[in-house]
Amino acid sequence: MNQQNIFEKLSKIFHEVFTNPNIVLTASLTATDVDGWDSLTHMILIDEIETQFNIKFKLKELNKLKNVGDLLEIIELKLAS
């Protein structure tokens, strides 16, 4: 799966989790940029990403996330291995 496909799939997940089809994903997007992105929706988001991409995150990976670009990078690495 290439980066564009991952990004498109990730966009759909964000739209579903936050019930907002107007969210535009960028590499620099953070939780403070999205209405309703709190600790609960963050866990729902991570769970949905793990399910849709059939991957599992480690806690230390999640702690390093600063933005969507970081998330994309980790997903790419996990899918490549």
Backbone as numpy.savetxt, mean C-alpha at the origin, in Angstrom:
# Nx Ny Nz CAx CAy CAz Cx Cy Cz
5.27 -9.43 -12.28 4.41 -8.25 -12.28 5.31 -7.01 -12.28
5.07 -6.11 -13.21 5.92 -4.92 -13.28 5.40 -3.81 -12.36
6.20 -2.77 -12.22 5.88 -1.70 -11.28 4.55 -1.02 -11.61
4.26 -0.84 -12.88 3.01 -0.20 -13.29 1.80 -1.05 -12.87
1.89 -2.36 -13.07 0.80 -3.26 -12.66 0.60 -3.25 -11.15
1.70 -3.25 -10.41 1.63 -3.19 -8.95 0.96 -1.89 -8.52
1.37 -0.78 -9.14 0.84 0.53 -8.81 -0.67 0.60 -9.08
-1.10 0.03 -10.20 -2.53 0.03 -10.54 -3.33 -0.80 -9.54
-2.80 -1.96 -9.19 -3.47 -2.83 -8.22 -3.52 -2.15 -6.85
-2.44 -1.50 -6.48 -2.36 -0.77 -5.22 -3.38 0.36 -5.19
-3.54 1.05 -6.30 -4.53 2.14 -6.38 -5.93 1.62 -6.12
-6.27 0.48 -6.72 -7.59 -0.11 -6.50 -7.80 -0.45 -5.03
-6.77 -0.99 -4.40 -6.86 -1.35 -2.98 -7.10 -0.10 -2.14
-6.36 0.97 -2.40 -6.55 2.23 -1.67 -7.96 2.75 -1.86
-8.47 2.72 -3.10 -9.82 3.21 -3.37 -10.86 2.42 -2.60
-10.67 1.10 -2.50 -11.62 0.25 -1.78 -11.53 0.46 -0.27
-10.32 0.43 0.27 -10.14 0.54 1.73 -10.64 1.89 2.26
-10.34 2.94 1.52 -10.73 4.28 1.99 -12.05 4.75 1.38
-12.71 3.86 0.63 -13.96 4.17 -0.07 -13.91 5.56 -0.71
-12.81 5.80 -1.43 -12.61 7.07 -2.09 -11.92 6.84 -3.44
-12.69 6.87 -4.53 -12.10 6.62 -5.85 -11.25 7.79 -6.36
-11.21 8.88 -5.61 -10.46 10.06 -6.05 -9.03 10.12 -5.52
-8.65 9.14 -4.71 -7.28 9.12 -4.20 -6.33 8.87 -5.38
-5.35 9.74 -5.51 -4.35 9.59 -6.57 -3.05 9.18 -5.89
-2.62 7.95 -6.17 -1.39 7.46 -5.55 -0.17 8.09 -6.21
0.74 8.53 -5.37 2.05 8.99 -5.81 3.06 8.36 -4.87
4.31 8.31 -5.29 5.35 7.72 -4.44 5.49 8.46 -3.12
5.19 9.76 -3.11 5.39 10.57 -1.91 4.15 10.64 -1.01
3.05 9.99 -1.41 1.82 10.02 -0.62 2.03 9.38 0.75
1.55 10.04 1.80 1.67 9.53 3.17 0.29 9.49 3.83
0.23 8.90 5.00 -1.02 8.79 5.74 -1.64 10.16 6.02
-0.83 11.16 6.24 -1.36 12.50 6.54 -2.04 13.13 5.32
-1.78 12.59 4.14 -2.38 13.12 2.91 -3.77 12.53 2.62
-4.16 11.49 3.34 -5.41 10.78 3.04 -6.36 10.87 4.23
-7.54 11.43 3.98 -8.57 11.51 5.03 -8.94 10.11 5.48
-8.99 9.90 6.79 -9.41 8.62 7.33 -8.32 7.59 7.47
-7.08 7.95 7.12 -5.97 7.00 7.24 -5.46 7.07 8.67
-6.00 6.19 9.51 -5.57 6.12 10.90 -4.99 4.72 11.15
-4.72 4.40 12.39 -4.07 3.12 12.69 -4.94 1.93 12.29
-6.24 2.05 12.45 -7.14 0.94 12.09 -7.18 0.74 10.57
-7.37 1.81 9.83 -7.43 1.67 8.37 -6.05 1.27 7.82
-5.00 1.64 8.52 -3.66 1.22 8.10 -3.55 -0.30 8.17
-4.03 -0.89 9.24 -3.96 -2.35 9.38 -4.87 -3.04 8.36
-6.03 -2.46 8.09 -6.92 -3.01 7.07 -6.24 -2.93 5.70
-5.60 -1.81 5.43 -4.88 -1.61 4.18 -3.77 -2.66 4.01
-2.97 -2.82 5.04 -1.86 -3.78 4.99 -2.40 -5.20 4.78
-3.46 -5.55 5.50 -4.06 -6.88 5.36 -4.56 -7.10 3.94
-5.19 -6.11 3.37 -5.72 -6.22 2.01 -4.59 -6.34 0.99
-3.51 -5.60 1.19 -2.35 -5.68 0.30 -1.74 -7.08 0.38
-1.59 -7.59 1.60 -1.03 -8.94 1.77 -1.90 -9.98 1.06
-3.21 -9.83 1.18 -4.14 -10.77 0.56 -4.08 -10.67 -0.97
-4.19 -9.46 -1.49 -4.25 -9.26 -2.94 -2.95 -9.65 -3.65
-1.82 -9.41 -3.00 -0.53 -9.72 -3.61 0.04 -11.06 -3.16
-0.66 -11.71 -2.22 -0.23 -13.00 -1.67 1.20 -12.90 -1.09
1.39 -11.91 -0.24 2.68 -11.69 0.42 2.42 -11.47 1.91
3.49 -11.50 2.69 3.41 -11.19 4.13 4.50 -10.19 4.47
4.13 -9.16 5.20 5.09 -8.16 5.65 5.62 -8.55 7.03
6.86 -8.21 7.28 7.43 -8.34 8.62 7.21 -7.00 9.31
7.13 -7.05 10.65 6.90 -5.84 11.42 7.98 -4.79 11.15
9.23 -5.22 11.05 10.31 -4.26 10.82 10.18 -3.59 9.45
9.62 -4.30 8.47 9.38 -3.69 7.15 8.30 -2.61 7.26
7.24 -2.92 7.99 6.15 -1.96 8.15 6.61 -0.71 8.91
7.49 -0.91 9.87 7.99 0.23 10.66 8.86 1.17 9.83
9.43 0.67 8.74 10.29 1.49 7.88 9.51 2.30 6.85
8.23 1.97 6.68 7.43 2.66 5.66 7.23 4.13 5.99
7.58 4.98 5.03 7.36 6.41 5.20 6.33 6.95 4.21
6.18 6.25 3.06 5.25 6.71 2.04 4.89 5.55 1.10
4.06 5.83 0.12 3.62 4.80 -0.82 4.80 4.28 -1.65
5.77 5.12 -1.93 6.95 4.69 -2.67 7.69 3.58 -1.94
7.84 3.73 -0.62 8.47 2.68 0.20 7.66 1.39 0.13
6.35 1.53 0.22 5.45 0.38 0.17 5.59 -0.34 -1.17
5.59 0.41 -2.24 5.76 -0.15 -3.58 7.06 -0.92 -3.72
8.13 -0.35 -3.17 9.44 -0.97 -3.22 9.45 -2.32 -2.51
8.85 -2.38 -1.33 8.81 -3.63 -0.57 7.96 -4.68 -1.29
6.84 -4.26 -1.86 6.00 -5.19 -2.60 6.77 -5.77 -3.79
7.47 -4.91 -4.52 8.28 -5.37 -5.66 9.31 -6.40 -5.23
10.01 -6.14 -4.13 11.02 -7.07 -3.63 10.42 -8.41 -3.26
9.28 -8.36 -2.60 8.63 -9.60 -2.16 8.12 -10.41 -3.35
7.60 -9.74 -4.36 7.10 -10.46 -5.53 8.24 -11.02 -6.37
9.40 -10.40 -6.31 10.56 -10.85 -7.09 11.24 -12.07 -6.46
11.05 -12.24 -5.15 11.77 -13.34 -4.48 10.97 -14.62 -4.45
